[in-house]
PDB file of C-alpha atoms (C1' of nucleotides) in Angstrom:
ATOM      1  CA  UNK A  18      41.059-141.721 -43.646  1.00 44.00           C
ATOM      2  CA  UNK A  19      39.607-139.605 -40.741  1.00 43.00           C
ATOM      3  CA  UNK A  20      40.301-142.176 -38.129  1.00 44.00           C
ATOM      4  CA  UNK A  21      43.510-141.768 -36.766  1.00 42.00           C
ATOM      5  CA  UNK A  22      42.986-138.532 -35.118  1.00 45.00           C
ATOM      6  CA  UNK A  23      43.729-139.524 -31.586  1.00 45.00           C
ATOM      7  CA  UNK A  24      46.618-141.752 -30.806  1.00 49.00           C
ATOM      8  CA  UNK A  25      45.425-144.270 -28.353  1.00 47.00           C
ATOM      9  CA  UNK A  26      47.762-147.156 -29.626  1.00 50.00           C
ATOM     10  CA  UNK A  27      49.247-147.365 -26.283  1.00 51.00           C
ATOM     11  CA  UNK A  28      47.336-150.456 -25.003  1.00 53.00           C
ATOM     12  CA  UNK A  29      47.075-150.046 -21.253  1.00 60.00           C
ATOM     13  CA  UNK A  30      47.265-146.727 -19.357  1.00 65.00           C
ATOM     14  CA  UNK A  31      44.807-143.931 -20.618  1.00 72.00           C
ATOM     15  CA  UNK A  32      46.860-140.808 -21.227  1.00 86.00           C
ATOM     16  CA  UNK A  33      46.698-138.151 -18.646  1.00 94.00           C
ATOM     17  CA  UNK A  34      47.180-134.675 -20.151  1.00 97.00           C
ATOM     18  CA  UNK A  35      50.203-132.832 -19.534  1.00 98.00           C
ATOM     19  CA  UNK A  36      50.218-130.860 -16.130  1.00 98.00           C
ATOM     20  CA  UNK A  37      52.652-128.789 -14.330  1.00 98.00           C
ATOM     21  CA  UNK A  38      52.175-131.068 -11.428  1.00 98.00           C
ATOM     22  CA  UNK A  39      53.643-134.497 -11.186  1.00 98.00           C
ATOM     23  CA  UNK A  40      52.083-137.216  -9.049  1.00 98.00           C
ATOM     24  CA  UNK A  41      54.492-139.655  -7.650  1.00 98.00           C
ATOM     25  CA  UNK A  42      53.700-142.885  -5.857  1.00 98.00           C
ATOM     26  CA  UNK A  43      55.582-146.173  -4.758  1.00 97.00           C
ATOM     27  CA  UNK A  44      57.439-143.868  -2.461  1.00 96.00           C
ATOM     28  CA  UNK A  45      59.073-145.454   0.559  1.00 94.00           C
ATOM     29  CA  UNK A  46      56.508-144.978   3.416  1.00 95.00           C
ATOM     30  CA  UNK A  47      59.041-144.998   6.087  1.00 91.00           C
ATOM     31  CA  UNK A  48      60.431-141.489   5.213  1.00 91.00           C
ATOM     32  CA  UNK A  49      59.143-138.632   7.467  1.00 91.00           C
ATOM     33  CA  UNK A  50      57.052-136.177   5.452  1.00 95.00           C
ATOM     34  CA  UNK A  51      59.387-133.337   6.126  1.00 90.00           C
ATOM     35  CA  UNK A  52      62.412-135.169   4.930  1.00 89.00           C
ATOM     36  CA  UNK A  53      60.478-136.546   2.112  1.00 93.00           C
ATOM     37  CA  UNK A  54      59.567-133.149   0.776  1.00 93.00           C
ATOM     38  CA  UNK A  55      63.145-131.887   0.968  1.00 87.00           C
ATOM     39  CA  UNK A  56      64.486-134.755  -0.838  1.00 90.00           C
ATOM     40  CA  UNK A  57      61.721-134.501  -3.654  1.00 93.00           C
ATOM     41  CA  UNK A  58      62.650-130.863  -3.986  1.00 91.00           C
ATOM     42  CA  UNK A  59      66.365-131.807  -4.095  1.00 86.00           C
ATOM     43  CA  UNK A  60      65.949-134.454  -6.731  1.00 89.00           C
ATOM     44  CA  UNK A  61      63.530-132.477  -8.793  1.00 91.00           C
ATOM     45  CA  UNK A  62      64.674-128.959  -8.838  1.00 84.00           C
ATOM     46  CA  UNK A  63      67.345-129.672 -11.623  1.00 82.00           C
ATOM     47  CA  UNK A  64      64.226-129.715 -14.076  1.00 89.00           C
ATOM     48  CA  UNK A  65      63.143-126.156 -13.374  1.00 89.00           C
ATOM     49  CA  UNK A  66      61.470-123.921 -10.703  1.00 91.00           C
ATOM     50  CA  UNK A  67      59.328-125.657  -8.059  1.00 94.00           C
ATOM     51  CA  UNK A  68      56.424-123.904  -6.634  1.00 97.00           C
ATOM     52  CA  UNK A  69      55.411-126.540  -4.241  1.00 97.00           C
ATOM     53  CA  UNK A  70      55.950-130.038  -2.945  1.00 97.00           C
ATOM     54  CA  UNK A  71      53.054-131.641  -1.295  1.00 98.00           C
ATOM     55  CA  UNK A  72      52.856-134.935   0.733  1.00 98.00           C
ATOM     56  CA  UNK A  73      50.656-136.185   3.396  1.00 97.00           C
ATOM     57  CA  UNK A  74      50.897-138.813   6.157  1.00 95.00           C
ATOM     58  CA  UNK A  75      47.457-140.195   6.132  1.00 96.00           C
ATOM     59  CA  UNK A  76      46.696-143.732   5.153  1.00 93.00           C
ATOM     60  CA  UNK A  77      45.058-142.920   1.975  1.00 96.00           C
ATOM     61  CA  UNK A  78      47.785-140.698   0.927  1.00 97.00           C
ATOM     62  CA  UNK A  79      50.997-142.448   2.264  1.00 96.00           C
ATOM     63  CA  UNK A  80      53.746-143.200  -0.283  1.00 97.00           C
ATOM     64  CA  UNK A  81      52.605-140.347  -2.670  1.00 98.00           C
ATOM     65  CA  UNK A  82      53.364-136.769  -3.340  1.00 98.00           C
ATOM     66  CA  UNK A  83      52.926-134.013  -5.766  1.00 98.00           C
ATOM     67  CA  UNK A  84      55.596-131.798  -7.128  1.00 98.00           C
ATOM     68  CA  UNK A  85      54.210-128.534  -8.740  1.00 98.00           C
ATOM     69  CA  UNK A  86      56.483-126.996 -11.212  1.00 97.00           C
ATOM     70  CA  UNK A  87      56.228-123.496 -12.649  1.00 96.00           C
ATOM     71  CA  UNK A  88      56.392-124.813 -16.288  1.00 96.00           C
ATOM     72  CA  UNK A  89      54.907-127.895 -17.929  1.00 98.00           C
ATOM     73  CA  UNK A  90      58.028-128.524 -19.724  1.00 97.00           C
ATOM     74  CA  UNK A  91      59.885-128.977 -16.512  1.00 96.00           C
ATOM     75  CA  UNK A  92      57.133-131.550 -15.243  1.00 98.00           C
ATOM     76  CA  UNK A  93      57.606-133.384 -18.564  1.00 97.00           C
ATOM     77  CA  UNK A  94      61.341-133.366 -18.319  1.00 95.00           C
ATOM     78  CA  UNK A  95      61.064-134.751 -14.772  1.00 95.00           C
ATOM     79  CA  UNK A  96      58.490-137.179 -15.599  1.00 96.00           C
ATOM     80  CA  UNK A  97      60.552-138.573 -18.396  1.00 94.00           C
ATOM     81  CA  UNK A  98      64.146-138.405 -16.735  1.00 88.00           C
ATOM     82  CA  UNK A  99      63.055-139.742 -13.265  1.00 93.00           C
ATOM     83  CA  UNK A 100      60.609-142.351 -14.001  1.00 94.00           C
ATOM     84  CA  UNK A 101      61.627-145.477 -12.112  1.00 92.00           C
ATOM     85  CA  UNK A 102      64.330-143.477 -10.227  1.00 88.00           C
ATOM     86  CA  UNK A 103      65.539-145.296  -7.272  1.00 86.00           C
ATOM     87  CA  UNK A 104      64.331-143.033  -4.419  1.00 90.00           C
ATOM     88  CA  UNK A 105      64.993-144.557  -0.795  1.00 88.00           C
ATOM     89  CA  UNK A 106      65.333-147.860  -2.470  1.00 81.00           C
ATOM     90  CA  UNK A 107      62.109-147.787  -4.300  1.00 89.00           C
ATOM     91  CA  UNK A 108      61.661-146.781  -8.037  1.00 93.00           C
ATOM     92  CA  UNK A 109      59.409-143.760  -8.127  1.00 95.00           C
ATOM     93  CA  UNK A 110      56.457-143.849 -10.359  1.00 97.00           C
ATOM     94  CA  UNK A 111      55.424-140.743 -11.950  1.00 98.00           C
ATOM     95  CA  UNK A 112      52.390-139.591 -13.684  1.00 98.00           C
ATOM     96  CA  UNK A 113      50.908-136.198 -14.370  1.00 98.00           C
ATOM     97  CA  UNK A 114      48.496-135.083 -11.643  1.00 98.00           C
ATOM     98  CA  UNK A 115      44.993-135.534 -12.586  1.00 98.00           C
ATOM     99  CA  UNK A 116      43.892-132.107 -11.596  1.00 97.00           C
ATOM    100  CA  UNK A 117      45.212-128.698 -11.246  1.00 97.00           C
ATOM    101  CA  UNK A 118      46.966-127.863  -7.959  1.00 98.00           C
ATOM    102  CA  UNK A 119      45.483-125.177  -5.881  1.00 98.00           C
ATOM    103  CA  UNK A 120      48.651-122.988  -5.941  1.00 98.00           C
ATOM    104  CA  UNK A 121      48.194-122.888  -9.779  1.00 98.00           C
ATOM    105  CA  UNK A 122      44.596-122.074  -9.523  1.00 97.00           C
ATOM    106  CA  UNK A 123      45.320-119.485  -7.283  1.00 97.00           C
ATOM    107  CA  UNK A 124      47.905-117.785  -9.477  1.00 96.00           C
ATOM    108  CA  UNK A 125      45.369-118.467 -12.559  1.00 94.00           C
ATOM    109  CA  UNK A 126      42.477-116.802 -10.719  1.00 96.00           C
ATOM    110  CA  UNK A 127      40.444-119.950 -11.062  1.00 96.00           C
ATOM    111  CA  UNK A 128      40.694-121.141  -7.596  1.00 96.00           C
ATOM    112  CA  UNK A 129      37.470-121.818  -5.898  1.00 94.00           C
ATOM    113  CA  UNK A 130      37.733-123.285  -2.226  1.00 92.00           C
ATOM    114  CA  UNK A 131      36.420-126.672  -1.918  1.00 87.00           C
ATOM    115  CA  UNK A 132      33.540-127.338   0.388  1.00 78.00           C
ATOM    116  CA  UNK A 133      34.391-130.599   2.206  1.00 62.00           C
ATOM    117  CA  UNK A 134      36.551-129.030   4.976  1.00 53.00           C
ATOM    118  CA  UNK A 135      34.824-128.548   8.253  1.00 46.00           C
ATOM    119  CA  UNK A 136      36.463-125.359   9.325  1.00 42.00           C
ATOM    120  CA  UNK A 137      34.695-122.609  11.111  1.00 42.00           C
ATOM    121  CA  UNK A 138      32.492-120.823   8.788  1.00 41.00           C
ATOM    122  CA  UNK A 139      33.037-117.110   8.139  1.00 40.00           C
ATOM    123  CA  UNK A 140      30.277-115.375   9.980  1.00 40.00           C
ATOM    124  CA  UNK A 141      30.096-112.683   7.406  1.00 39.00           C
ATOM    125  CA  UNK A 142      28.319-112.104   4.200  1.00 40.00           C
ATOM    126  CA  UNK A 143      27.229-115.275   2.341  1.00 39.00           C
ATOM    127  CA  UNK A 144      26.247-113.387  -0.631  1.00 37.00           C
ATOM    128  CA  UNK A 145      28.868-114.593  -2.780  1.00 38.00           C
ATOM    129  CA  UNK A 146      27.774-115.323  -6.302  1.00 36.00           C
ATOM    130  CA  UNK A 147      29.773-117.567  -8.386  1.00 34.00           C
ATOM    131  CA  UNK A 148      30.803-114.925 -10.872  1.00 34.00           C
ATOM    132  CA  UNK A 149      33.614-113.662  -8.661  1.00 35.00           C
ATOM    133  CA  UNK A 150      35.503-116.755  -8.790  1.00 32.00           C
ATOM    134  CA  UNK A 151      37.417-115.013 -11.642  1.00 31.00           C
ATOM    135  CA  UNK A 152      38.066-111.785  -9.994  1.00 30.00           C
ATOM    136  CA  UNK A 153      40.937-112.763  -7.868  1.00 29.00           C
ATOM    137  CA  UNK A 154      43.412-110.959 -10.249  1.00 27.00           C
ATOM    138  CA  UNK A 155      46.259-112.900 -11.693  1.00 26.00           C
ATOM    139  CA  UNK A 156      49.043-110.867  -9.841  1.00 25.00           C
ATOM    140  CA  UNK A 157      52.108-112.766  -9.271  1.00 22.00           C
ATOM    141  CA  UNK A 158      52.359-114.020  -5.776  1.00 26.00           C
ATOM    142  CA  UNK A 159      55.795-113.166  -4.422  1.00 24.00           C
ATOM    143  CA  UNK A 160      55.958-116.366  -2.560  1.00 25.00           C
ATOM    144  CA  UNK A 161      55.989-118.358  -5.945  1.00 24.00           C
ATOM    145  CA  UNK A 162      59.072-116.863  -7.339  1.00 25.00           C
ATOM    146  CA  UNK A 163      61.489-117.074  -4.510  1.00 24.00           C
ATOM    147  CA  UNK A 164      64.273-118.978  -6.044  1.00 29.00           C
ATOM    148  CA  UNK A 165      65.110-118.343  -9.527  1.00 31.00           C
ATOM    149  CA  UNK A 166      68.104-119.075 -11.615  1.00 33.00           C
ATOM    150  CA  UNK A 167      71.513-119.545 -10.387  1.00 35.00           C
ATOM    151  CA  UNK A 168      73.629-116.560  -9.577  1.00 36.00           C
ATOM    152  CA  UNK A 169      77.286-116.267  -9.888  1.00 39.00           C
ATOM    153  CA  UNK A 170      78.953-118.198  -7.025  1.00 45.00           C
ATOM    154  CA  UNK A 171      80.680-114.965  -5.727  1.00 48.00           C
ATOM    155  CA  UNK A 172      77.467-113.464  -5.236  1.00 42.00           C
ATOM    156  CA  UNK A 173      75.639-116.040  -3.256  1.00 44.00           C
ATOM    157  CA  UNK A 174      75.260-115.608   0.314  1.00 48.00           C
ATOM    158  CA  UNK A 175      76.399-118.462   2.308  1.00 56.00           C
ATOM    159  CA  UNK A 176      74.571-118.471   5.530  1.00 53.00           C
ATOM    160  CA  UNK A 177      76.786-121.215   6.750  1.00 55.00           C
ATOM    161  CA  UNK A 178      79.879-119.304   6.437  1.00 60.00           C
ATOM    162  CA  UNK A 179      81.105-121.292   3.456  1.00 66.00           C
ATOM    163  CA  UNK A 180      84.213-119.916   1.670  1.00 62.00           C
ATOM    164  CA  UNK A 181      85.633-120.288  -1.614  1.00 56.00           C
ATOM    165  CA  UNK A 182      89.363-120.908  -1.458  1.00 58.00           C
ATOM    166  CA  UNK A 183      91.733-118.031  -2.074  1.00 63.00           C
ATOM    167  CA  UNK A 184      93.301-119.984  -4.759  1.00 65.00           C
ATOM    168  CA  UNK A 185      90.997-122.322  -6.712  1.00 68.00           C
ATOM    169  CA  UNK A 186      91.969-125.966  -5.862  1.00 80.00           C
ATOM    170  CA  UNK A 187      93.235-128.003  -8.646  1.00 89.00           C
ATOM    171  CA  UNK A 188      90.967-130.557 -10.168  1.00 93.00           C
ATOM    172  CA  UNK A 189      90.327-133.553  -7.830  1.00 97.00           C
ATOM    173  CA  UNK A 190      88.153-136.413  -7.981  1.00 98.00           C
ATOM    174  CA  UNK A 191      86.798-135.772  -4.562  1.00 98.00           C
ATOM    175  CA  UNK A 192      84.583-132.665  -4.183  1.00 98.00           C
ATOM    176  CA  UNK A 193      83.995-130.713  -1.232  1.00 97.00           C
ATOM    177  CA  UNK A 194      80.581-129.579  -0.619  1.00 97.00           C
ATOM    178  CA  UNK A 195      79.701-126.694   1.853  1.00 97.00           C
ATOM    179  CA  UNK A 196      76.657-124.742   2.949  1.00 95.00           C
ATOM    180  CA  UNK A 197      74.523-127.761   3.238  1.00 95.00           C
ATOM    181  CA  UNK A 198      71.463-127.229   5.494  1.00 91.00           C
ATOM    182  CA  UNK A 199      72.115-129.049   8.765  1.00 93.00           C
ATOM    183  CA  UNK A 200      69.416-131.726   8.189  1.00 87.00           C
ATOM    184  CA  UNK A 201      71.185-133.006   5.051  1.00 92.00           C
ATOM    185  CA  UNK A 202      71.712-136.595   5.101  1.00 91.00           C
ATOM    186  CA  UNK A 203      74.052-138.694   3.147  1.00 93.00           C
ATOM    187  CA  UNK A 204      71.123-140.241   1.340  1.00 90.00           C
ATOM    188  CA  UNK A 205      70.031-137.089   0.134  1.00 91.00           C
ATOM    189  CA  UNK A 206      73.331-136.212  -1.255  1.00 94.00           C
ATOM    190  CA  UNK A 207      73.703-139.497  -2.846  1.00 93.00           C
ATOM    191  CA  UNK A 208      70.501-139.076  -4.545  1.00 91.00           C
ATOM    192  CA  UNK A 209      71.801-136.064  -6.086  1.00 92.00           C
ATOM    193  CA  UNK A 210      75.370-136.923  -6.948  1.00 94.00           C
ATOM    194  CA  UNK A 211      74.554-140.451  -8.144  1.00 92.00           C
ATOM    195  CA  UNK A 212      72.854-139.031 -11.225  1.00 88.00           C
ATOM    196  CA  UNK A 213      76.256-138.307 -12.404  1.00 89.00           C
ATOM    197  CA  UNK A 214      78.394-141.097 -13.872  1.00 93.00           C
ATOM    198  CA  UNK A 215      81.527-142.114 -11.938  1.00 96.00           C
ATOM    199  CA  UNK A 216      79.808-141.516  -8.610  1.00 97.00           C
ATOM    200  CA  UNK A 217      81.528-143.582  -5.882  1.00 97.00           C
ATOM    201  CA  UNK A 218      80.614-142.315  -2.336  1.00 97.00           C
ATOM    202  CA  UNK A 219      79.357-139.572  -0.178  1.00 97.00           C
ATOM    203  CA  UNK A 220      81.203-138.976   3.111  1.00 97.00           C
ATOM    204  CA  UNK A 221      79.894-136.689   5.889  1.00 97.00           C
ATOM    205  CA  UNK A 222      81.339-136.142   9.171  1.00 93.00           C
ATOM    206  CA  UNK A 223      78.814-136.009  12.113  1.00 92.00           C
ATOM    207  CA  UNK A 224      80.574-133.432  13.996  1.00 95.00           C
ATOM    208  CA  UNK A 225      80.912-131.049  11.083  1.00 94.00           C
ATOM    209  CA  UNK A 226      77.482-130.425   9.840  1.00 95.00           C
ATOM    210  CA  UNK A 227      76.793-128.621   6.648  1.00 95.00           C
ATOM    211  CA  UNK A 228      79.741-130.205   4.685  1.00 97.00           C
ATOM    212  CA  UNK A 229      80.455-133.580   2.742  1.00 98.00           C
ATOM    213  CA  UNK A 230      82.920-135.021   0.346  1.00 98.00           C
ATOM    214  CA  UNK A 231      81.686-136.572  -2.751  1.00 98.00           C
ATOM    215  CA  UNK A 232      84.045-139.033  -4.449  1.00 98.00           C
ATOM    216  CA  UNK A 233      83.982-139.734  -8.118  1.00 98.00           C
ATOM    217  CA  UNK A 234      86.148-142.112 -10.060  1.00 98.00           C
ATOM    218  CA  UNK A 235      87.982-139.526 -11.938  1.00 97.00           C
ATOM    219  CA  UNK A 236      88.249-135.634 -12.062  1.00 95.00           C
ATOM    220  CA  UNK A 237      86.446-135.375 -15.449  1.00 95.00           C
ATOM    221  CA  UNK A 238      83.429-137.033 -13.645  1.00 95.00           C
ATOM    222  CA  UNK A 239      83.738-134.976 -10.544  1.00 95.00           C
ATOM    223  CA  UNK A 240      83.944-131.707 -12.613  1.00 95.00           C
ATOM    224  CA  UNK A 241      80.789-132.573 -14.625  1.00 92.00           C
ATOM    225  CA  UNK A 242      78.984-133.140 -11.248  1.00 92.00           C
ATOM    226  CA  UNK A 243      80.205-130.116  -9.908  1.00 94.00           C
ATOM    227  CA  UNK A 244      79.010-127.843 -12.618  1.00 89.00           C
ATOM    228  CA  UNK A 245      75.818-129.553 -12.843  1.00 87.00           C
ATOM    229  CA  UNK A 246      75.012-129.224  -8.980  1.00 90.00           C
ATOM    230  CA  UNK A 247      76.877-125.947  -8.313  1.00 91.00           C
ATOM    231  CA  UNK A 248      74.518-123.743  -6.325  1.00 89.00           C
ATOM    232  CA  UNK A 249      71.839-126.468  -5.915  1.00 89.00           C
ATOM    233  CA  UNK A 250      69.582-125.701  -3.283  1.00 83.00           C
ATOM    234  CA  UNK A 251      68.390-128.557  -1.052  1.00 84.00           C
ATOM    235  CA  UNK A 252      66.366-125.927   0.869  1.00 81.00           C
ATOM    236  CA  UNK A 253      65.754-122.413  -0.556  1.00 72.00           C
ATOM    237  CA  UNK A 254      68.163-120.708   1.858  1.00 80.00           C
ATOM    238  CA  UNK A 255      71.243-122.912   1.142  1.00 87.00           C
ATOM    239  CA  UNK A 256      72.751-123.065  -2.258  1.00 88.00           C
ATOM    240  CA  UNK A 257      75.403-125.549  -2.003  1.00 93.00           C
ATOM    241  CA  UNK A 258      78.999-124.456  -2.717  1.00 96.00           C
ATOM    242  CA  UNK A 259      81.065-127.066  -4.569  1.00 95.00           C
ATOM    243  CA  UNK A 260      84.647-126.868  -4.825  1.00 96.00           C
ATOM    244  CA  UNK A 261      87.486-129.565  -5.499  1.00 95.00           C
ATOM    245  CA  UNK A 262      88.712-131.064  -2.127  1.00 96.00           C
ATOM    246  CA  UNK A 263      92.346-130.241  -1.258  1.00 93.00           C
ATOM    247  CA  UNK A 264      94.638-132.885  -1.974  1.00 91.00           C
TER     248      UNK A 264
ATOM    249  C1'  DA B   8      47.010-149.432  -4.236  1.00 79.84           C
ATOM    250  C1'  DG B   9      45.981-145.150  -2.989  1.00 79.84           C
ATOM    251  C1'  DC B  10      45.175-137.885  -6.933  1.00 79.84           C
ATOM    252  C1'  DA B  11      45.767-133.333  -2.612  1.00 79.84           C
ATOM    253  C1'  DC B  12      45.909-128.788  -1.588  1.00 79.84           C
ATOM    254  C1'  DA B  13      46.897-128.749   7.465  1.00 79.84           C
TER     255       DA B  13
END
DNA sequence: AGCACA
């Protein structure tokens, strides 16, 4: 019985090998690229460090995006947990990307620039032989590791001037969220906080950018969400500060 | 539906 070496019992979709990059489609095409990338980052960074998020507005690439994780396990978790996640009212469809992302290849030293682009040629030596595709050196690119694990709350710089209360507020089913980038929308926050059970609503005040209130059914649930999302970065510079709202 | 690297 040497037959069952490869499990192809899965009738339809041929398996795509695991990849640190996930490919997402069925994305609501009305969302602007910039907001889309931020929201994807917001929704996926819970699974691990993200190296890059790519999306394009051309016809051929609308409704699709790539999220590049540092670790393949993060990509797998993201794929498993977020499959069909309602994102801007459409269930996201997630697969592993078919090819290696450039940012990964560059870190690898395996990156070889592709031909098809009509940029201006370098008027220099065209004497490259193909052996030096590997020479690039696998040094860490500091741009990749910009945001690591979560620091302790009191060490986080809050550019928006958010403050921890003097005396911690008593538990409340309503959370007070500070230090949000000003572009944050209620929809973005809803996508984040909806993942935790008991979610009721997000409230933002137009005249007070950078803060939000998020309500849960009870304080157990709000506490879980607070702990899960404490320090969460919608953009790299803005770790959110979550406290219980004052009663 | 569509797998890129502005």
